[in-house]
mmCIF file of C-alpha atoms and ligand atoms in Angstrom:
data_model
loop_
_atom_site.group_PDB
_atom_site.id
_atom_site.type_symbol
_atom_site.label_atom_id
_atom_site.label_comp_id
_atom_site.label_asym_id
_atom_site.label_seq_id
_atom_site.Cartn_x
_atom_site.Cartn_y
_atom_site.Cartn_z
ATOM 1 C CA MET E 96 20.017 -109.087 -56.471
ATOM 2 C CA PRO E 97 23.649 -110.272 -56.072
ATOM 3 C CA LEU E 98 26.408 -109.517 -58.579
ATOM 4 C CA VAL E 99 25.845 -111.432 -61.816
ATOM 5 C CA THR E 100 28.068 -112.673 -64.644
ATOM 6 C CA THR E 101 27.510 -111.398 -68.176
ATOM 7 C CA LYS E 102 26.207 -114.749 -69.494
ATOM 8 C CA GLU E 103 22.493 -114.088 -69.291
ATOM 9 C CA MET E 104 22.914 -110.392 -70.210
ATOM 10 C CA PHE E 105 24.787 -111.245 -73.412
ATOM 11 C CA LYS E 106 22.339 -113.957 -74.444
ATOM 12 C CA LYS E 107 19.413 -111.527 -74.191
ATOM 13 C CA ALA E 108 21.401 -108.697 -75.811
ATOM 14 C CA TYR E 109 22.397 -110.866 -78.778
ATOM 15 C CA GLU E 110 18.836 -112.033 -79.319
ATOM 16 C CA GLY E 111 17.397 -108.553 -78.769
ATOM 17 C CA GLY E 112 19.839 -106.713 -81.055
ATOM 18 C CA TYR E 113 21.150 -104.357 -78.384
ATOM 19 C CA ALA E 114 24.357 -104.009 -76.337
ATOM 20 C CA ILE E 115 25.189 -103.715 -72.656
ATOM 21 C CA GLY E 116 27.181 -100.650 -71.610
ATOM 22 C CA ALA E 117 30.481 -101.421 -69.904
ATOM 23 C CA PHE E 118 31.473 -98.267 -68.087
ATOM 24 C CA ASN E 119 34.832 -97.753 -66.347
ATOM 25 C CA VAL E 120 34.670 -96.768 -62.687
ATOM 26 C CA ASN E 121 37.344 -95.019 -60.633
ATOM 27 C CA ASN E 122 35.577 -93.335 -57.717
ATOM 28 C CA MET E 123 32.278 -92.932 -55.874
ATOM 29 C CA GLU E 124 30.815 -90.157 -58.025
ATOM 30 C CA ILE E 125 31.401 -92.151 -61.212
ATOM 31 C CA VAL E 126 29.809 -95.295 -59.726
ATOM 32 C CA GLN E 127 26.836 -93.249 -58.510
ATOM 33 C CA GLY E 128 26.330 -91.325 -61.755
ATOM 34 C CA ILE E 129 26.342 -94.500 -63.846
ATOM 35 C CA THR E 130 24.216 -96.636 -61.539
ATOM 36 C CA GLU E 131 21.628 -93.915 -60.901
ATOM 37 C CA ALA E 132 21.168 -93.672 -64.667
ATOM 38 C CA ALA E 133 20.899 -97.462 -65.047
ATOM 39 C CA LYS E 134 18.312 -97.577 -62.272
ATOM 40 C CA GLU E 135 16.227 -94.848 -63.870
ATOM 41 C CA ALA E 136 16.469 -96.602 -67.265
ATOM 42 C CA ASN E 137 16.044 -100.093 -65.777
ATOM 43 C CA ALA E 138 19.104 -101.286 -67.687
ATOM 44 C CA PRO E 139 21.468 -104.216 -67.082
ATOM 45 C CA LEU E 140 24.968 -102.961 -66.433
ATOM 46 C CA ILE E 141 28.657 -103.840 -66.500
ATOM 47 C CA LEU E 142 30.950 -101.802 -64.254
ATOM 48 C CA GLN E 143 34.543 -102.326 -65.262
ATOM 49 C CA VAL E 144 37.724 -101.731 -63.345
ATOM 50 C CA SER E 145 41.144 -101.336 -64.957
ATOM 51 C CA ALA E 146 44.450 -102.174 -63.275
ATOM 52 C CA GLY E 147 44.958 -98.407 -63.031
ATOM 53 C CA ALA E 148 41.588 -97.910 -61.342
ATOM 54 C CA ARG E 149 42.382 -100.666 -58.880
ATOM 55 C CA LYS E 150 45.692 -99.029 -58.077
ATOM 56 C CA TYR E 151 44.055 -95.603 -57.729
ATOM 57 C CA ALA E 152 40.986 -96.469 -55.682
ATOM 58 C CA ASN E 153 41.864 -99.860 -54.127
ATOM 59 C CA HIS E 154 40.092 -103.150 -54.900
ATOM 60 C CA THR E 155 38.082 -103.253 -51.674
ATOM 61 C CA TYR E 156 36.828 -99.673 -51.951
ATOM 62 C CA LEU E 157 35.638 -100.273 -55.517
ATOM 63 C CA MET E 158 33.943 -103.575 -54.607
ATOM 64 C CA LYS E 159 32.155 -101.969 -51.666
ATOM 65 C CA LEU E 160 31.001 -99.046 -53.815
ATOM 66 C CA ILE E 161 29.611 -101.499 -56.358
ATOM 67 C CA GLU E 162 27.958 -103.584 -53.624
ATOM 68 C CA ALA E 163 26.339 -100.369 -52.392
ATOM 69 C CA ALA E 164 25.110 -99.662 -55.926
ATOM 70 C CA ILE E 165 23.510 -103.108 -56.083
ATOM 71 C CA ILE E 166 21.680 -102.479 -52.811
ATOM 72 C CA GLU E 167 20.547 -99.043 -54.005
ATOM 73 C CA THR E 168 19.464 -100.092 -57.515
ATOM 74 C CA GLY E 169 18.447 -103.769 -57.279
ATOM 75 C CA LEU E 170 19.833 -104.145 -60.829
ATOM 76 C CA PRO E 171 21.739 -107.047 -62.381
ATOM 77 C CA ILE E 172 25.308 -105.679 -62.338
ATOM 78 C CA ALA E 173 28.505 -107.479 -63.422
ATOM 79 C CA VAL E 174 31.920 -106.402 -62.140
ATOM 80 C CA HIS E 175 34.544 -106.849 -64.815
ATOM 81 C CA LEU E 176 38.331 -106.517 -64.931
ATOM 82 C CA ASP E 177 39.197 -104.329 -67.924
ATOM 83 C CA HIS E 178 42.410 -105.226 -69.811
ATOM 84 C CA GLY E 179 43.862 -107.780 -67.408
ATOM 85 C CA ASP E 180 47.451 -108.306 -68.522
ATOM 86 C CA SER E 181 48.492 -111.345 -66.476
ATOM 87 C CA PHE E 182 47.131 -114.531 -64.941
ATOM 88 C CA GLU E 183 48.022 -113.209 -61.467
ATOM 89 C CA LEU E 184 45.973 -110.017 -61.915
ATOM 90 C CA CYS E 185 42.973 -111.979 -63.226
ATOM 91 C CA LYS E 186 43.257 -114.480 -60.352
ATOM 92 C CA SER E 187 43.414 -111.691 -57.799
ATOM 93 C CA CYS E 188 40.210 -110.139 -59.213
ATOM 94 C CA ILE E 189 38.438 -113.515 -59.383
ATOM 95 C CA ASP E 190 39.462 -114.295 -55.787
ATOM 96 C CA GLY E 191 38.329 -110.784 -54.820
ATOM 97 C CA GLY E 192 34.752 -111.201 -56.084
ATOM 98 C CA PHE E 193 34.740 -109.994 -59.711
ATOM 99 C CA THR E 194 32.217 -111.870 -61.858
ATOM 100 C CA SER E 195 34.003 -111.294 -65.170
ATOM 101 C CA VAL E 196 37.606 -110.703 -66.257
ATOM 102 C CA MET E 197 39.301 -109.708 -69.458
ATOM 103 C CA ILE E 198 42.641 -111.256 -70.282
ATOM 104 C CA ASP E 199 44.165 -109.070 -72.945
ATOM 105 C CA GLY E 200 46.782 -111.108 -74.772
ATOM 106 C CA SER E 201 46.198 -109.192 -78.000
ATOM 107 C CA HIS E 202 49.818 -107.989 -78.115
ATOM 108 C CA LEU E 203 51.120 -111.585 -77.978
ATOM 109 C CA PRO E 204 51.682 -113.981 -80.868
ATOM 110 C CA PHE E 205 48.574 -116.164 -81.475
ATOM 111 C CA GLU E 206 49.865 -119.296 -79.702
ATOM 112 C CA GLU E 207 50.948 -117.348 -76.606
ATOM 113 C CA ASN E 208 47.629 -115.476 -76.532
ATOM 114 C CA VAL E 209 45.811 -118.842 -76.651
ATOM 115 C CA LYS E 210 47.968 -120.274 -73.857
ATOM 116 C CA LEU E 211 47.576 -117.307 -71.481
ATOM 117 C CA THR E 212 43.865 -116.912 -72.196
ATOM 118 C CA LYS E 213 43.181 -120.606 -71.623
ATOM 119 C CA GLN E 214 45.036 -120.516 -68.312
ATOM 120 C CA VAL E 215 42.757 -117.675 -67.154
ATOM 121 C CA VAL E 216 39.622 -119.385 -68.508
ATOM 122 C CA ASP E 217 40.402 -122.628 -66.646
ATOM 123 C CA TYR E 218 40.776 -120.794 -63.333
ATOM 124 C CA ALA E 219 37.837 -118.428 -63.934
ATOM 125 C CA HIS E 220 35.364 -121.120 -64.992
ATOM 126 C CA ALA E 221 36.294 -123.251 -61.963
ATOM 127 C CA HIS E 222 35.188 -120.247 -59.878
ATOM 128 C CA GLY E 223 31.999 -119.368 -61.788
ATOM 129 C CA VAL E 224 33.563 -116.332 -63.490
ATOM 130 C CA VAL E 225 33.359 -115.501 -67.215
ATOM 131 C CA VAL E 226 36.245 -114.393 -69.428
ATOM 132 C CA GLU E 227 36.661 -111.918 -72.293
ATOM 133 C CA GLY E 228 39.629 -112.484 -74.622
ATOM 134 C CA GLU E 229 40.981 -110.237 -77.356
ATOM 135 C CA LEU E 230 42.214 -110.827 -80.888
ATOM 136 C CA GLY E 231 43.524 -107.955 -82.997
ATOM 137 C CA ARG E 232 45.033 -104.791 -81.618
ATOM 138 C CA LEU E 233 43.444 -101.369 -81.018
ATOM 139 C CA ALA E 234 45.426 -98.168 -81.388
ATOM 140 C CA GLY E 235 45.378 -95.585 -78.612
ATOM 141 C CA ILE E 236 46.365 -94.987 -75.032
ATOM 142 C CA GLU E 237 45.354 -96.944 -71.962
ATOM 143 C CA ASP E 238 47.209 -96.287 -68.735
ATOM 144 C CA ALA E 239 50.914 -96.653 -69.507
ATOM 145 C CA VAL E 240 50.413 -98.550 -72.758
ATOM 146 C CA ASN E 241 50.415 -96.489 -75.925
ATOM 147 C CA VAL E 242 49.747 -98.472 -79.094
ATOM 148 C CA SER E 243 50.688 -96.505 -82.196
ATOM 149 C CA GLU E 244 48.551 -96.688 -85.331
ATOM 150 C CA ALA E 245 51.376 -98.577 -87.019
ATOM 151 C CA ASP E 246 51.232 -101.290 -84.324
ATOM 152 C CA ALA E 247 47.445 -101.584 -84.397
ATOM 153 C CA ALA E 248 45.926 -104.460 -86.389
ATOM 154 C CA PHE E 249 42.408 -105.428 -87.375
ATOM 155 C CA THR E 250 41.176 -108.785 -86.115
ATOM 156 C CA ASP E 251 41.716 -111.569 -88.631
ATOM 157 C CA PRO E 252 38.381 -113.426 -89.040
ATOM 158 C CA ASN E 253 40.345 -116.561 -90.008
ATOM 159 C CA GLU E 254 41.614 -116.838 -86.425
ATOM 160 C CA VAL E 255 38.466 -116.348 -84.369
ATOM 161 C CA GLU E 256 36.942 -119.850 -84.424
ATOM 162 C CA GLU E 257 40.179 -121.544 -83.422
ATOM 163 C CA PHE E 258 40.826 -118.950 -80.703
ATOM 164 C CA VAL E 259 37.376 -119.293 -79.146
ATOM 165 C CA GLN E 260 37.371 -123.065 -79.387
ATOM 166 C CA ARG E 261 40.849 -123.588 -77.941
ATOM 167 C CA THR E 262 40.568 -121.029 -75.133
ATOM 168 C CA GLY E 263 36.928 -121.477 -74.101
ATOM 169 C CA VAL E 264 36.418 -117.697 -73.730
ATOM 170 C CA ASP E 265 32.874 -116.429 -73.133
ATOM 171 C CA SER E 266 33.208 -113.280 -75.259
ATOM 172 C CA LEU E 267 35.714 -111.821 -77.691
ATOM 173 C CA ALA E 268 36.986 -108.257 -78.090
ATOM 174 C CA ILE E 269 37.877 -107.402 -81.670
ATOM 175 C CA ALA E 270 39.649 -104.581 -83.484
ATOM 176 C CA ILE E 271 37.646 -103.040 -86.351
ATOM 177 C CA GLY E 272 38.948 -99.476 -86.272
ATOM 178 C CA THR E 273 37.985 -98.087 -82.867
ATOM 179 C CA SER E 274 40.765 -96.981 -80.532
ATOM 180 C CA HIS E 275 41.204 -95.963 -76.902
ATOM 181 C CA GLY E 276 41.162 -92.348 -75.776
ATOM 182 C CA ALA E 277 39.758 -89.112 -77.208
ATOM 183 C CA TYR E 278 41.645 -88.993 -80.523
ATOM 184 C CA LYS E 279 40.269 -91.837 -82.584
ATOM 185 C CA PHE E 280 40.014 -90.669 -86.182
ATOM 186 C CA LYS E 281 42.084 -88.110 -88.056
ATOM 187 C CA GLY E 282 39.729 -87.842 -91.003
ATOM 188 C CA GLU E 283 36.345 -89.437 -91.481
ATOM 189 C CA ALA E 284 35.330 -92.077 -88.910
ATOM 190 C CA LYS E 285 35.463 -95.540 -90.428
ATOM 191 C CA LEU E 286 34.730 -98.930 -88.909
ATOM 192 C CA ARG E 287 35.309 -102.262 -90.655
ATOM 193 C CA PHE E 288 31.754 -103.621 -90.450
ATOM 194 C CA ASP E 289 32.757 -106.173 -93.092
ATOM 195 C CA ILE E 290 35.136 -107.758 -90.557
ATOM 196 C CA LEU E 291 32.454 -107.744 -87.858
ATOM 197 C CA GLU E 292 30.012 -109.368 -90.263
ATOM 198 C CA GLU E 293 32.513 -112.082 -91.205
ATOM 199 C CA ILE E 294 33.265 -112.798 -87.526
ATOM 200 C CA GLN E 295 29.539 -112.939 -86.761
ATOM 201 C CA LYS E 296 29.126 -115.510 -89.541
ATOM 202 C CA ARG E 297 31.946 -117.654 -88.221
ATOM 203 C CA LEU E 298 30.799 -117.435 -84.587
ATOM 204 C CA PRO E 299 27.002 -117.484 -84.732
ATOM 205 C CA GLY E 300 25.391 -116.415 -81.454
ATOM 206 C CA PHE E 301 28.741 -115.586 -79.848
ATOM 207 C CA PRO E 302 29.047 -112.234 -77.996
ATOM 208 C CA ILE E 303 31.509 -109.735 -79.444
ATOM 209 C CA VAL E 304 32.977 -106.790 -77.494
ATOM 210 C CA LEU E 305 33.816 -103.339 -78.812
ATOM 211 C CA HIS E 306 36.526 -101.394 -76.990
ATOM 212 C CA GLY E 307 37.390 -97.764 -77.602
ATOM 213 C CA ALA E 308 33.740 -96.891 -78.177
ATOM 214 C CA SER E 309 33.465 -93.389 -76.742
ATOM 215 C CA SER E 310 31.831 -90.854 -79.036
ATOM 216 C CA VAL E 311 33.821 -87.862 -77.699
ATOM 217 C CA MET E 312 30.930 -85.389 -77.732
ATOM 218 C CA PRO E 313 32.071 -82.043 -79.206
ATOM 219 C CA GLU E 314 30.190 -80.090 -76.517
ATOM 220 C CA TYR E 315 32.424 -81.527 -73.781
ATOM 221 C CA VAL E 316 35.601 -80.841 -75.735
ATOM 222 C CA GLU E 317 34.391 -77.270 -76.453
ATOM 223 C CA THR E 318 33.626 -76.682 -72.765
ATOM 224 C CA ILE E 319 37.026 -78.019 -71.711
ATOM 225 C CA ASN E 320 38.768 -75.777 -74.237
ATOM 226 C CA LYS E 321 36.605 -72.765 -73.341
ATOM 227 C CA TYR E 322 37.691 -73.014 -69.714
ATOM 228 C CA GLY E 323 41.432 -73.369 -70.137
ATOM 229 C CA GLY E 324 41.844 -76.869 -71.587
ATOM 230 C CA GLN E 325 43.706 -77.778 -74.741
ATOM 231 C CA MET E 326 42.208 -80.702 -76.616
ATOM 232 C CA PRO E 327 42.842 -80.197 -80.318
ATOM 233 C CA GLY E 328 41.115 -82.426 -82.842
ATOM 234 C CA ALA E 329 39.430 -84.851 -80.444
ATOM 235 C CA LYS E 330 37.163 -87.251 -82.354
ATOM 236 C CA GLY E 331 35.179 -90.345 -81.369
ATOM 237 C CA VAL E 332 32.977 -93.098 -82.781
ATOM 238 C CA PRO E 333 29.722 -91.725 -84.268
ATOM 239 C CA GLU E 334 26.641 -92.933 -82.400
ATOM 240 C CA ASP E 335 24.970 -94.388 -85.483
ATOM 241 C CA MET E 336 27.957 -96.721 -85.924
ATOM 242 C CA LEU E 337 27.634 -97.893 -82.330
ATOM 243 C CA ARG E 338 23.906 -98.516 -82.815
ATOM 244 C CA LYS E 339 24.680 -100.538 -85.913
ATOM 245 C CA ALA E 340 27.316 -102.610 -84.067
ATOM 246 C CA ALA E 341 24.842 -103.176 -81.199
ATOM 247 C CA SER E 342 22.247 -104.483 -83.646
ATOM 248 C CA MET E 343 24.832 -107.007 -84.882
ATOM 249 C CA ALA E 344 26.930 -109.419 -82.738
ATOM 250 C CA VAL E 345 28.353 -106.702 -80.458
ATOM 251 C CA CYS E 346 26.899 -107.293 -76.972
ATOM 252 C CA LYS E 347 29.299 -105.175 -74.862
ATOM 253 C CA ILE E 348 30.346 -101.622 -75.656
ATOM 254 C CA ASN E 349 33.170 -100.120 -73.572
ATOM 255 C CA ILE E 350 32.972 -96.474 -72.565
ATOM 256 C CA ASP E 351 35.476 -94.616 -70.427
ATOM 257 C CA SER E 352 36.732 -91.484 -72.199
ATOM 258 C CA ASP E 353 33.223 -89.998 -72.500
ATOM 259 C CA LEU E 354 32.817 -90.255 -68.706
ATOM 260 C CA ARG E 355 36.157 -88.538 -68.205
ATOM 261 C CA LEU E 356 35.208 -85.752 -70.609
ATOM 262 C CA ALA E 357 31.798 -85.201 -68.971
ATOM 263 C CA MET E 358 33.383 -85.026 -65.542
ATOM 264 C CA THR E 359 36.289 -82.776 -66.522
ATOM 265 C CA ALA E 360 34.161 -80.392 -68.602
ATOM 266 C CA THR E 361 31.720 -79.962 -65.716
ATOM 267 C CA ILE E 362 34.388 -79.406 -63.089
ATOM 268 C CA ARG E 363 36.253 -76.898 -65.258
ATOM 269 C CA LYS E 364 33.025 -74.962 -65.907
ATOM 270 C CA VAL E 365 31.893 -74.883 -62.269
ATOM 271 C CA LEU E 366 35.276 -73.731 -61.010
ATOM 272 C CA ALA E 367 35.698 -71.132 -63.759
ATOM 273 C CA GLU E 368 32.251 -69.688 -63.034
ATOM 274 C CA ASN E 369 32.743 -69.850 -59.263
ATOM 275 C CA PRO E 370 36.404 -69.013 -58.678
ATOM 276 C CA GLY E 371 35.907 -68.735 -54.912
ATOM 277 C CA GLU E 372 34.468 -72.253 -54.599
ATOM 278 C CA PHE E 373 36.475 -74.779 -52.594
ATOM 279 C CA ASP E 374 33.846 -77.316 -51.444
ATOM 280 C CA PRO E 375 34.484 -80.514 -53.499
ATOM 281 C CA ARG E 376 30.772 -81.395 -53.289
ATOM 282 C CA LYS E 377 29.996 -78.232 -55.273
ATOM 283 C CA TYR E 378 31.931 -79.493 -58.324
ATOM 284 C CA LEU E 379 31.845 -83.280 -57.867
ATOM 285 C CA GLY E 380 28.041 -83.168 -57.431
ATOM 286 C CA PRO E 381 27.434 -81.485 -60.816
ATOM 287 C CA ALA E 382 30.037 -83.812 -62.399
ATOM 288 C CA ARG E 383 28.092 -86.812 -61.063
ATOM 289 C CA SER E 384 24.835 -85.375 -62.457
ATOM 290 C CA GLU E 385 26.446 -84.867 -65.866
ATOM 291 C CA ILE E 386 27.677 -88.481 -65.875
ATOM 292 C CA LYS E 387 24.137 -89.611 -65.084
ATOM 293 C CA LYS E 388 22.756 -87.528 -67.964
ATOM 294 C CA LEU E 389 25.375 -88.884 -70.364
ATOM 295 C CA VAL E 390 24.800 -92.528 -69.354
ATOM 296 C CA LEU E 391 21.017 -92.116 -69.651
ATOM 297 C CA HIS E 392 21.557 -90.903 -73.201
ATOM 298 C CA LYS E 393 23.810 -93.891 -74.003
ATOM 299 C CA LEU E 394 21.404 -96.453 -72.509
ATOM 300 C CA HIS E 395 18.335 -95.066 -74.292
ATOM 301 C CA ASN E 396 19.678 -93.770 -77.590
ATOM 302 C CA VAL E 397 22.897 -95.657 -78.352
ATOM 303 C CA LEU E 398 23.036 -99.063 -76.661
ATOM 304 C CA GLY E 399 19.314 -99.822 -76.718
ATOM 305 C CA CYS E 400 19.453 -101.634 -73.340
ATOM 306 C CA ALA E 401 17.056 -99.334 -71.444
ATOM 307 C CA GLY E 402 14.168 -101.328 -69.978
ATOM 308 C CA LYS E 403 16.012 -104.664 -70.404
ATOM 309 C CA ALA E 404 17.092 -105.332 -66.770
HETATM 310 O O1 G3H L 695 40.819 -99.018 -72.075
HETATM 311 C C1 G3H L 695 41.222 -98.436 -71.078
HETATM 312 C C2 G3H L 695 40.332 -97.726 -70.160
HETATM 313 O O2 G3H L 695 39.999 -96.462 -70.657
HETATM 314 C C3 G3H L 695 40.969 -97.663 -68.810
HETATM 315 O O3 G3H L 695 41.952 -96.672 -68.739
HETATM 316 O O4 G3H L 695 43.885 -97.896 -67.752
HETATM 317 O O5 G3H L 695 43.732 -95.364 -67.648
HETATM 318 O O6 G3H L 695 42.223 -96.790 -66.244
HETATM 319 P P1 G3H L 695 43.019 -96.688 -67.525
HETATM 320 P P1 13P L 696 37.211 -95.267 -74.734
HETATM 321 O O1 13P L 696 38.591 -94.695 -74.481
HETATM 322 O O2 13P L 696 36.783 -95.053 -76.127
HETATM 323 O O3 13P L 696 36.211 -94.804 -73.739
HETATM 324 O O4 13P L 696 37.348 -96.871 -74.563
HETATM 325 C C1 13P L 696 37.279 -97.467 -73.288
HETATM 326 C C2 13P L 696 37.667 -98.894 -73.292
HETATM 327 O O5 13P L 696 37.762 -99.555 -74.311
HETATM 328 C C3 13P L 696 37.901 -99.515 -71.983
HETATM 329 O O6 13P L 696 38.357 -100.827 -72.112
HETATM 330 ZN ZN1 ZN L 697 39.600 -101.168 -73.817
#
């Protein structure tokens, strides 16, 4: 099975009322933990790479790790650029073998977002690659970009048809109250399902993407804090809300922070309990196993894509 685009995956997910997990990858243990889980669950999969991940691990290393995962699992896997911020970055990923890219022009005025997104779509489609655009702005932190709550904005349903039609994007990321990172809600978690419903009505059958969808499991935060960490008030998106979104038009759910928490909690625990340990395999191995356990839970109990490969 070669790398695939998300086209077929999204069509089946939309019709089946489930979502595909898009997990961020930064190193070998993360790729292995995620793909071992997907193999065991027989789930279609999106592995996504941010500009920061590409800088950290190198494009070629990440591609080769993902190619290895395809050989090992035989699964349909898409490789996606997460939050591409320029035509040049998207082009470099398309030329380098990615099957899907995101061009995130959500911080731009509407007309400029349309122009940049269309430029990426024209190049991507000419090379058999699909494109995710974004309308509306999530709060939170990603790499060097920190969007304050004041600068965040829900997606305006009045803009979605024109944006999709003029750009030709294959999927659309929207802002309905999720945010990036581990600190998503101060009080009660709230998502604007009314906006999602309105967008779904205006774009029937069109795949919607939810960013900032980590649930920030309390057990990981507790473990991190028990072993020397300091994560006050971390809060994520409740799983029942993600299941509801997946049953609607949301076909791709982005998860990164939960992987980071699983990995960090495990490493902190192993090292605290074994202070003399200095073999990286002794803490990266358990971290990889914990990622596998977490992703299995997401595939079966949250996304609903287990058994759909
Ligand atoms: O949405 C952002 C992802 O969590 C990627 O984060 O840019 O720090 O790699 P990063
Ligand atoms: P989380 O920070 O909630 O994991 O969101 C990840 C994301 O949206 C990647 O694009
Ligand atoms: Zn994101």
